[in-house]
């Protein structure tokens, strides 16, 4: 048996959405009692640290409805059905920034909110990018603006909380830690 | 008007849970078209990097139902209604580890999944902790096991994906970057 395993007694599917599914499971706890677990099912996502020839990092600013404000983030997006994360990394970079990568290196992965969601975030890095000759269509409900920042500028954006999300804060810390 | 703002036309409350609420908003996009946004409402959370006198970092292992496996994470928990994040930091450390802190320093904060959730994670650090004389009761449906690891051990846990979540991966990278 897995450590502290919670056995599912019953699953109720609450909502089947475009991005997330919600289900509520009744579980048996290690002490024999029962409890409810609210679970968000998510296809997983990829984020890309992309660095230009003149050492600028690519970011996109976009409105985040759950926060009712815009954030500056590294390019990222959900995995399409059947798509491997590296393919998503190439695709999202093209759709969101107008750059294409010739290579892509895996950095790490992490669950974003393991307490209530199964979203797994894969992080890649590339320093081998060039502008696309033609723009690539992305999601038709997504509006993003490209920013190219130095690492020092990005650190200031973290201070100002214009960069304020797990994957992007991680990326800035990762680049800063490699610099020293 | 905020950048790329999406105006809410209609809000449908789908689920009102113990940890998360789900609502679906119809929005007007910057180009005048409409779309749906699935939004998870979460009270926010706090995580604590706690370091013992002999330089061990405190972690807790617990079963994560959304992943159907256990993860090793830094102590963390949700904000209670009306509770400030620093208070949550002291409380969760006591409940989950049996240590109490005499001081607490703010490190950073970040949204964990801004695409679909408003969960804001506050990260604190303390190197000023001591064992509690009496244990403190935590949530009655939470089963955690304390681990005390060196930074080198923690880095290996990241490699092995026993540490595999945004706040904890960030914490290990943060400590590693301070060490150099």
Tab-separated table of C-alpha atoms in Angstrom:
chain	number	residue	atom	x	y	z
A	1	UNK	CA	0.000	0.000	0.000
A	2	UNK	CA	1.187	3.500	-0.793
A	3	UNK	CA	2.090	5.741	2.125
A	4	UNK	CA	-0.968	7.278	3.811
A	5	UNK	CA	-3.050	6.076	0.868
A	6	UNK	CA	-6.624	7.365	0.711
A	7	UNK	CA	-8.942	4.777	-0.804
A	8	UNK	CA	-11.674	6.084	-3.082
A	9	UNK	CA	-15.158	4.959	-2.064
A	10	UNK	CA	-17.140	7.071	-4.494
A	11	UNK	CA	-16.452	9.611	-7.246
A	12	UNK	CA	-18.897	12.338	-8.200
A	13	UNK	CA	-18.155	14.215	-11.416
A	14	UNK	CA	-19.210	17.835	-10.870
A	15	UNK	CA	-18.053	19.653	-13.987
A	16	UNK	CA	-16.456	18.734	-17.313
A	17	UNK	CA	-14.897	21.895	-18.746
A	18	UNK	CA	-12.686	23.239	-21.506
A	19	UNK	CA	-9.637	23.568	-19.252
A	20	UNK	CA	-10.496	21.818	-15.984
A	21	UNK	CA	-12.708	19.025	-14.724
A	22	UNK	CA	-13.918	18.971	-11.138
A	23	UNK	CA	-14.750	15.818	-9.227
A	24	UNK	CA	-15.394	15.157	-5.547
A	25	UNK	CA	-14.185	11.849	-4.127
A	26	UNK	CA	-15.279	10.239	-0.887
A	27	UNK	CA	-12.207	8.571	0.587
A	28	UNK	CA	-11.250	6.292	3.457
A	29	UNK	CA	-8.404	7.832	5.473
A	30	UNK	CA	-5.504	5.890	7.064
A	31	UNK	CA	-7.383	5.995	10.422
A	32	UNK	CA	-10.474	4.388	8.879
A	33	UNK	CA	-12.580	7.548	8.883
A	34	UNK	CA	-13.976	9.056	5.722
A	35	UNK	CA	-13.521	12.475	4.147
A	36	UNK	CA	-14.210	14.359	0.918
A	37	UNK	CA	-11.518	15.431	-1.558
A	38	UNK	CA	-12.167	18.068	-4.219
A	39	UNK	CA	-10.025	17.306	-7.266
A	40	UNK	CA	-9.304	19.462	-10.296
A	41	UNK	CA	-8.241	17.455	-13.339
A	42	UNK	CA	-5.998	19.358	-15.744
A	43	UNK	CA	-4.179	18.148	-18.909
A	44	UNK	CA	-0.796	19.506	-17.730
A	45	UNK	CA	1.186	22.422	-19.077
A	46	UNK	CA	4.547	23.501	-20.420
A	47	UNK	CA	6.524	26.710	-19.915
A	48	UNK	CA	9.583	27.855	-21.838
A	49	UNK	CA	12.567	29.977	-20.824
A	50	UNK	CA	13.587	31.412	-24.199
A	51	UNK	CA	16.672	33.608	-24.482
A	52	UNK	CA	17.591	35.728	-27.498
A	53	UNK	CA	21.057	36.150	-28.999
A	54	UNK	CA	21.494	39.432	-27.080
A	55	UNK	CA	20.603	37.719	-23.762
A	56	UNK	CA	17.026	39.016	-23.485
A	57	UNK	CA	14.435	36.668	-21.957
A	58	UNK	CA	11.061	36.359	-23.683
A	59	UNK	CA	7.930	37.049	-21.626
A	60	UNK	CA	4.290	37.512	-22.507
A	61	UNK	CA	1.826	39.742	-20.726
A	62	UNK	CA	-1.752	38.541	-20.630
A	63	UNK	CA	-4.965	39.055	-18.712
A	64	UNK	CA	-5.603	36.394	-16.092
A	65	UNK	CA	-9.319	36.260	-15.435
A	66	UNK	CA	-9.039	34.409	-12.090
A	67	UNK	CA	-6.959	37.363	-10.783
A	68	UNK	CA	-8.799	40.114	-12.715
A	69	UNK	CA	-5.467	41.573	-13.792
A	70	UNK	CA	-2.643	40.935	-16.244
A	71	UNK	CA	0.624	39.192	-15.381
A	72	UNK	CA	3.978	38.956	-17.127
A	73	UNK	CA	4.871	35.285	-17.546
A	74	UNK	CA	7.221	33.104	-19.544
A	75	UNK	CA	5.470	31.592	-22.601
A	76	UNK	CA	3.339	28.635	-21.552
A	77	UNK	CA	0.333	26.574	-22.445
A	78	UNK	CA	-1.643	23.405	-21.921
A	79	UNK	CA	-0.779	20.051	-23.438
A	80	UNK	CA	-3.085	19.125	-26.298
A	81	UNK	CA	-4.482	15.569	-26.226
A	82	UNK	CA	-1.749	13.101	-27.197
A	83	UNK	CA	0.915	15.799	-27.335
A	84	UNK	CA	4.269	15.288	-25.578
A	85	UNK	CA	5.535	18.201	-23.478
A	86	UNK	CA	8.519	18.995	-25.713
A	87	UNK	CA	6.190	19.393	-28.708
A	88	UNK	CA	3.999	21.708	-26.632
A	89	UNK	CA	7.085	23.751	-25.733
A	90	UNK	CA	7.961	24.349	-29.414
A	91	UNK	CA	4.326	25.082	-30.305
A	92	UNK	CA	3.557	27.511	-27.481
A	93	UNK	CA	6.785	29.423	-28.058
A	94	UNK	CA	5.814	29.951	-31.714
A	95	UNK	CA	2.184	30.835	-30.994
A	96	UNK	CA	2.868	33.263	-28.169
A	97	UNK	CA	6.152	34.952	-29.133
A	98	UNK	CA	6.656	34.700	-32.892
A	99	UNK	CA	10.000	32.997	-32.291
A	100	UNK	CA	10.876	29.426	-33.209
A	101	UNK	CA	13.405	27.254	-31.397
A	102	UNK	CA	15.960	24.950	-33.002
A	103	UNK	CA	16.508	23.020	-29.802
A	104	UNK	CA	14.922	22.700	-26.381
A	105	UNK	CA	16.368	21.453	-23.093
A	106	UNK	CA	14.318	20.068	-20.190
A	107	UNK	CA	14.891	21.907	-16.886
A	108	UNK	CA	12.474	20.402	-14.376
A	109	UNK	CA	8.815	19.671	-13.725
A	110	UNK	CA	6.529	20.243	-10.766
A	111	UNK	CA	2.910	19.962	-9.707
A	112	UNK	CA	1.556	23.484	-9.324
A	113	UNK	CA	-1.087	22.856	-6.622
A	114	UNK	CA	-0.915	19.222	-5.481
A	115	UNK	CA	-3.445	19.814	-2.698
A	116	UNK	CA	-6.366	20.182	-5.088
A	117	UNK	CA	-5.151	19.840	-8.703
A	118	UNK	CA	-3.152	17.362	-10.795
A	119	UNK	CA	-1.666	20.002	-13.113
A	120	UNK	CA	1.956	19.049	-13.867
A	121	UNK	CA	4.112	21.891	-15.235
A	122	UNK	CA	7.103	21.011	-17.449
A	123	UNK	CA	9.793	23.668	-17.752
A	124	UNK	CA	12.121	23.903	-20.780
A	125	UNK	CA	14.920	26.283	-21.755
A	126	UNK	CA	16.263	27.301	-25.137
A	127	UNK	CA	18.954	29.781	-26.147
A	128	UNK	CA	18.668	28.794	-29.807
A	129	UNK	CA	15.741	30.798	-31.183
A	130	UNK	CA	15.021	32.928	-34.245
A	131	UNK	CA	12.068	35.035	-35.393
A	132	UNK	CA	9.440	33.166	-37.416
A	133	UNK	CA	8.986	34.288	-41.021
A	134	UNK	CA	5.205	33.973	-40.725
A	135	UNK	CA	3.122	34.306	-37.578
A	136	UNK	CA	1.435	31.206	-36.239
A	137	UNK	CA	-2.183	31.305	-35.091
A	138	UNK	CA	-2.699	30.549	-31.405
A	139	UNK	CA	-5.869	30.136	-29.404
A	140	UNK	CA	-8.490	32.541	-30.722
A	141	UNK	CA	-9.455	33.643	-27.191
A	142	UNK	CA	-5.901	34.433	-26.104
A	143	UNK	CA	-4.423	37.947	-26.265
A	144	UNK	CA	-0.784	38.274	-25.353
A	145	UNK	CA	1.894	40.942	-25.723
A	146	UNK	CA	5.570	40.067	-26.106
A	147	UNK	CA	8.192	41.564	-23.772
A	148	UNK	CA	11.954	41.044	-24.038
A	149	UNK	CA	13.648	41.721	-20.698
A	150	UNK	CA	17.149	41.457	-19.311
A	151	UNK	CA	17.547	39.303	-16.203
A	152	UNK	CA	17.972	42.463	-14.114
A	153	UNK	CA	14.703	43.853	-15.497
A	154	UNK	CA	12.966	40.543	-14.828
A	155	UNK	CA	14.161	40.588	-11.202
A	156	UNK	CA	12.653	44.071	-10.852
A	157	UNK	CA	9.366	42.771	-12.312
A	158	UNK	CA	9.363	40.099	-9.573
A	159	UNK	CA	9.909	42.837	-6.964
A	160	UNK	CA	6.998	44.820	-8.469
A	161	UNK	CA	4.816	41.669	-8.638
A	162	UNK	CA	4.198	42.140	-12.369
A	163	UNK	CA	5.924	38.750	-12.486
A	164	UNK	CA	4.013	36.860	-9.836
A	165	UNK	CA	3.439	33.226	-10.737
A	166	UNK	CA	5.141	29.981	-9.752
A	167	UNK	CA	6.684	28.951	-13.092
A	168	UNK	CA	7.964	32.467	-13.909
A	169	UNK	CA	9.294	33.218	-10.420
A	170	UNK	CA	11.040	29.830	-10.589
A	171	UNK	CA	12.472	30.666	-14.024
A	172	UNK	CA	13.874	34.017	-12.877
A	173	UNK	CA	15.421	32.432	-9.778
A	174	UNK	CA	16.826	29.624	-11.950
A	175	UNK	CA	18.504	32.065	-14.350
A	176	UNK	CA	19.791	34.205	-11.467
A	177	UNK	CA	21.271	31.141	-9.760
A	178	UNK	CA	23.061	30.082	-12.973
A	179	UNK	CA	24.565	33.545	-13.348
A	180	UNK	CA	26.431	33.507	-10.055
B	1	UNK	CA	-8.967	49.981	-18.575
B	2	UNK	CA	-6.618	47.226	-17.539
B	3	UNK	CA	-4.498	45.644	-20.234
B	4	UNK	CA	-6.409	43.094	-22.333
B	5	UNK	CA	-9.207	43.235	-19.763
B	6	UNK	CA	-11.930	40.619	-20.109
B	7	UNK	CA	-15.287	42.002	-19.055
B	8	UNK	CA	-17.580	39.645	-17.193
B	9	UNK	CA	-21.026	39.328	-18.771
B	10	UNK	CA	-22.335	36.500	-16.613
B	11	UNK	CA	-21.116	34.387	-13.700
B	12	UNK	CA	-22.376	30.871	-13.053
B	13	UNK	CA	-21.474	29.336	-9.708
B	14	UNK	CA	-20.901	25.626	-10.298
B	15	UNK	CA	-19.599	24.317	-6.972
B	16	UNK	CA	-19.025	25.686	-3.490
B	17	UNK	CA	-16.583	23.358	-1.737
B	18	UNK	CA	-14.468	22.925	1.371
B	19	UNK	CA	-11.224	23.922	-0.368
B	20	UNK	CA	-12.215	25.282	-3.777
B	21	UNK	CA	-15.133	27.004	-5.454
B	22	UNK	CA	-15.700	26.688	-9.182
B	23	UNK	CA	-17.419	29.308	-11.296
B	24	UNK	CA	-17.709	29.774	-15.039
B	25	UNK	CA	-17.706	33.335	-16.374
B	26	UNK	CA	-18.864	34.475	-19.796
B	27	UNK	CA	-16.514	37.279	-20.825
B	28	UNK	CA	-16.124	39.840	-23.581
B	29	UNK	CA	-12.626	39.639	-25.083
B	30	UNK	CA	-10.541	42.628	-26.292
B	31	UNK	CA	-11.674	41.892	-29.883
B	32	UNK	CA	-15.365	42.084	-28.888
B	33	UNK	CA	-15.979	38.331	-29.114
B	34	UNK	CA	-17.132	36.301	-26.144
B	35	UNK	CA	-15.587	33.292	-24.420
B	36	UNK	CA	-15.953	31.187	-21.290
B	37	UNK	CA	-13.484	31.202	-18.388
B	38	UNK	CA	-13.404	28.443	-15.777
B	39	UNK	CA	-12.252	29.888	-12.466
B	40	UNK	CA	-11.193	28.118	-9.291
B	41	UNK	CA	-11.499	30.283	-6.181
B	42	UNK	CA	-9.079	29.348	-3.405
B	43	UNK	CA	-8.386	31.092	-0.058
B	44	UNK	CA	-4.616	31.251	-0.647
B	45	UNK	CA	-1.865	29.312	1.083
B	46	UNK	CA	1.389	29.631	2.959
B	47	UNK	CA	4.534	27.489	2.863
B	48	UNK	CA	7.472	27.609	5.269
B	49	UNK	CA	11.159	26.887	4.795
B	50	UNK	CA	12.151	25.880	8.340
B	51	UNK	CA	15.771	25.085	9.144
B	52	UNK	CA	16.982	23.410	12.331
B	53	UNK	CA	20.039	24.375	14.335
B	54	UNK	CA	22.046	21.599	12.629
B	55	UNK	CA	21.074	22.915	9.155
B	56	UNK	CA	18.422	20.313	8.383
B	57	UNK	CA	15.372	21.467	6.400
B	58	UNK	CA	11.922	20.351	7.586
B	59	UNK	CA	9.685	18.542	5.102
B	60	UNK	CA	6.444	16.634	5.427
B	61	UNK	CA	5.388	13.666	3.374
B	62	UNK	CA	1.675	13.327	2.705
B	63	UNK	CA	-0.722	11.619	0.332
B	64	UNK	CA	-1.971	13.888	-2.448
B	65	UNK	CA	-5.279	12.530	-3.676
B	66	UNK	CA	-5.239	14.451	-6.996
B	67	UNK	CA	-1.985	12.635	-7.875
B	68	UNK	CA	-2.838	9.331	-6.151
B	69	UNK	CA	0.591	9.284	-4.525
B	70	UNK	CA	2.507	10.920	-1.701
B	71	UNK	CA	4.893	13.854	-2.121
B	72	UNK	CA	7.560	15.346	0.121
B	73	UNK	CA	6.832	19.063	0.551
B	74	UNK	CA	7.775	21.929	2.817
B	75	UNK	CA	5.127	22.518	5.529
B	76	UNK	CA	2.183	24.405	4.059
B	77	UNK	CA	-1.505	25.047	4.420
B	78	UNK	CA	-4.469	27.187	3.490
B	79	UNK	CA	-5.265	30.571	5.015
B	80	UNK	CA	-8.158	30.389	7.451
B	81	UNK	CA	-10.834	33.092	7.058
B	82	UNK	CA	-9.490	36.433	8.342
B	83	UNK	CA	-6.025	35.010	8.986
B	84	UNK	CA	-2.945	36.892	7.751
B	85	UNK	CA	-0.316	34.783	5.951
B	86	UNK	CA	2.357	35.173	8.658
B	87	UNK	CA	-0.042	33.778	11.263
B	88	UNK	CA	-0.772	30.860	8.939
B	89	UNK	CA	2.967	30.254	8.611
B	90	UNK	CA	3.436	29.928	12.398
B	91	UNK	CA	0.296	27.768	12.736
B	92	UNK	CA	1.021	25.342	9.916
B	93	UNK	CA	4.614	24.846	11.039
B	94	UNK	CA	3.388	23.865	14.513
B	95	UNK	CA	0.566	21.629	13.272
B	96	UNK	CA	2.594	19.768	10.673
B	97	UNK	CA	6.089	19.506	12.175
B	98	UNK	CA	5.866	19.829	15.961
B	99	UNK	CA	8.322	22.731	15.815
B	100	UNK	CA	7.528	26.331	16.747
B	101	UNK	CA	9.221	29.398	15.283
B	102	UNK	CA	10.352	32.480	17.202
B	103	UNK	CA	10.555	34.574	14.042
B	104	UNK	CA	9.519	34.325	10.408
B	105	UNK	CA	10.829	36.147	7.340
B	106	UNK	CA	8.862	36.691	4.123
B	107	UNK	CA	10.623	35.330	1.007
B	108	UNK	CA	8.226	35.832	-1.900
B	109	UNK	CA	4.730	35.070	-3.120
B	110	UNK	CA	3.340	33.713	-6.384
B	111	UNK	CA	0.130	32.546	-7.986
B	112	UNK	CA	0.369	28.800	-8.464
B	113	UNK	CA	-1.863	28.401	-11.555
B	114	UNK	CA	-2.984	31.849	-12.767
B	115	UNK	CA	-4.600	30.388	-15.890
B	116	UNK	CA	-7.441	28.792	-13.963
B	117	UNK	CA	-7.049	29.484	-10.221
B	118	UNK	CA	-6.549	32.479	-7.931
B	119	UNK	CA	-4.510	30.582	-5.326
B	120	UNK	CA	-1.736	32.877	-4.055
B	121	UNK	CA	1.144	31.105	-2.289
B	122	UNK	CA	3.150	33.021	0.338
B	123	UNK	CA	6.602	31.657	1.133
B	124	UNK	CA	8.336	32.272	4.482
B	125	UNK	CA	11.656	31.197	5.950
B	126	UNK	CA	12.777	30.681	9.537
B	127	UNK	CA	16.036	29.466	11.021
B	128	UNK	CA	14.826	30.143	14.552
B	129	UNK	CA	12.781	27.084	15.537
B	130	UNK	CA	12.513	24.746	18.511
B	131	UNK	CA	10.525	21.590	19.279
B	132	UNK	CA	7.085	22.184	20.812
B	133	UNK	CA	6.565	20.873	24.324
B	134	UNK	CA	3.089	19.656	23.437
B	135	UNK	CA	1.831	18.607	20.033
B	136	UNK	CA	-0.745	20.814	18.352
B	137	UNK	CA	-3.781	19.301	16.655
B	138	UNK	CA	-3.998	19.906	12.908
B	139	UNK	CA	-6.742	19.081	10.443
B	140	UNK	CA	-8.324	15.790	11.411
B	141	UNK	CA	-8.250	14.511	7.826
B	142	UNK	CA	-4.546	15.240	7.315
B	143	UNK	CA	-1.824	12.620	7.827
B	144	UNK	CA	1.742	13.811	7.498
B	145	UNK	CA	5.164	12.432	8.351
B	146	UNK	CA	8.076	14.688	9.261
B	147	UNK	CA	11.403	14.443	7.406
B	148	UNK	CA	14.548	16.407	8.213
B	149	UNK	CA	16.873	16.575	5.215
B	150	UNK	CA	20.132	18.276	4.357
B	151	UNK	CA	20.089	20.500	1.286
B	152	UNK	CA	22.064	17.860	-0.619
B	153	UNK	CA	19.464	15.228	0.296
B	154	UNK	CA	16.673	17.583	-0.741
B	155	UNK	CA	18.317	18.138	-4.132
B	156	UNK	CA	18.414	14.357	-4.601
B	157	UNK	CA	14.679	14.167	-3.699
B	158	UNK	CA	14.035	16.714	-6.481
B	159	UNK	CA	16.013	14.517	-8.903
B	160	UNK	CA	13.973	11.491	-7.811
B	161	UNK	CA	10.705	13.490	-8.056
B	162	UNK	CA	9.774	12.685	-4.454
B	163	UNK	CA	9.938	16.479	-4.167
B	164	UNK	CA	7.859	17.527	-7.145
B	165	UNK	CA	5.746	20.600	-6.467
B	166	UNK	CA	6.142	24.280	-7.284
B	167	UNK	CA	6.632	25.723	-3.789
B	168	UNK	CA	9.054	22.994	-2.669
B	169	UNK	CA	11.092	22.947	-5.882
B	170	UNK	CA	11.276	26.747	-5.559
B	171	UNK	CA	12.382	26.442	-1.919
B	172	UNK	CA	15.181	23.971	-2.729
B	173	UNK	CA	16.396	26.155	-5.611
B	174	UNK	CA	16.222	29.217	-3.332
B	175	UNK	CA	18.350	27.569	-0.632
B	176	UNK	CA	20.813	26.220	-3.207
B	177	UNK	CA	21.188	29.674	-4.769
B	178	UNK	CA	21.891	31.247	-1.359
B	179	UNK	CA	24.575	28.644	-0.653
B	180	UNK	CA	26.780	29.555	-3.607
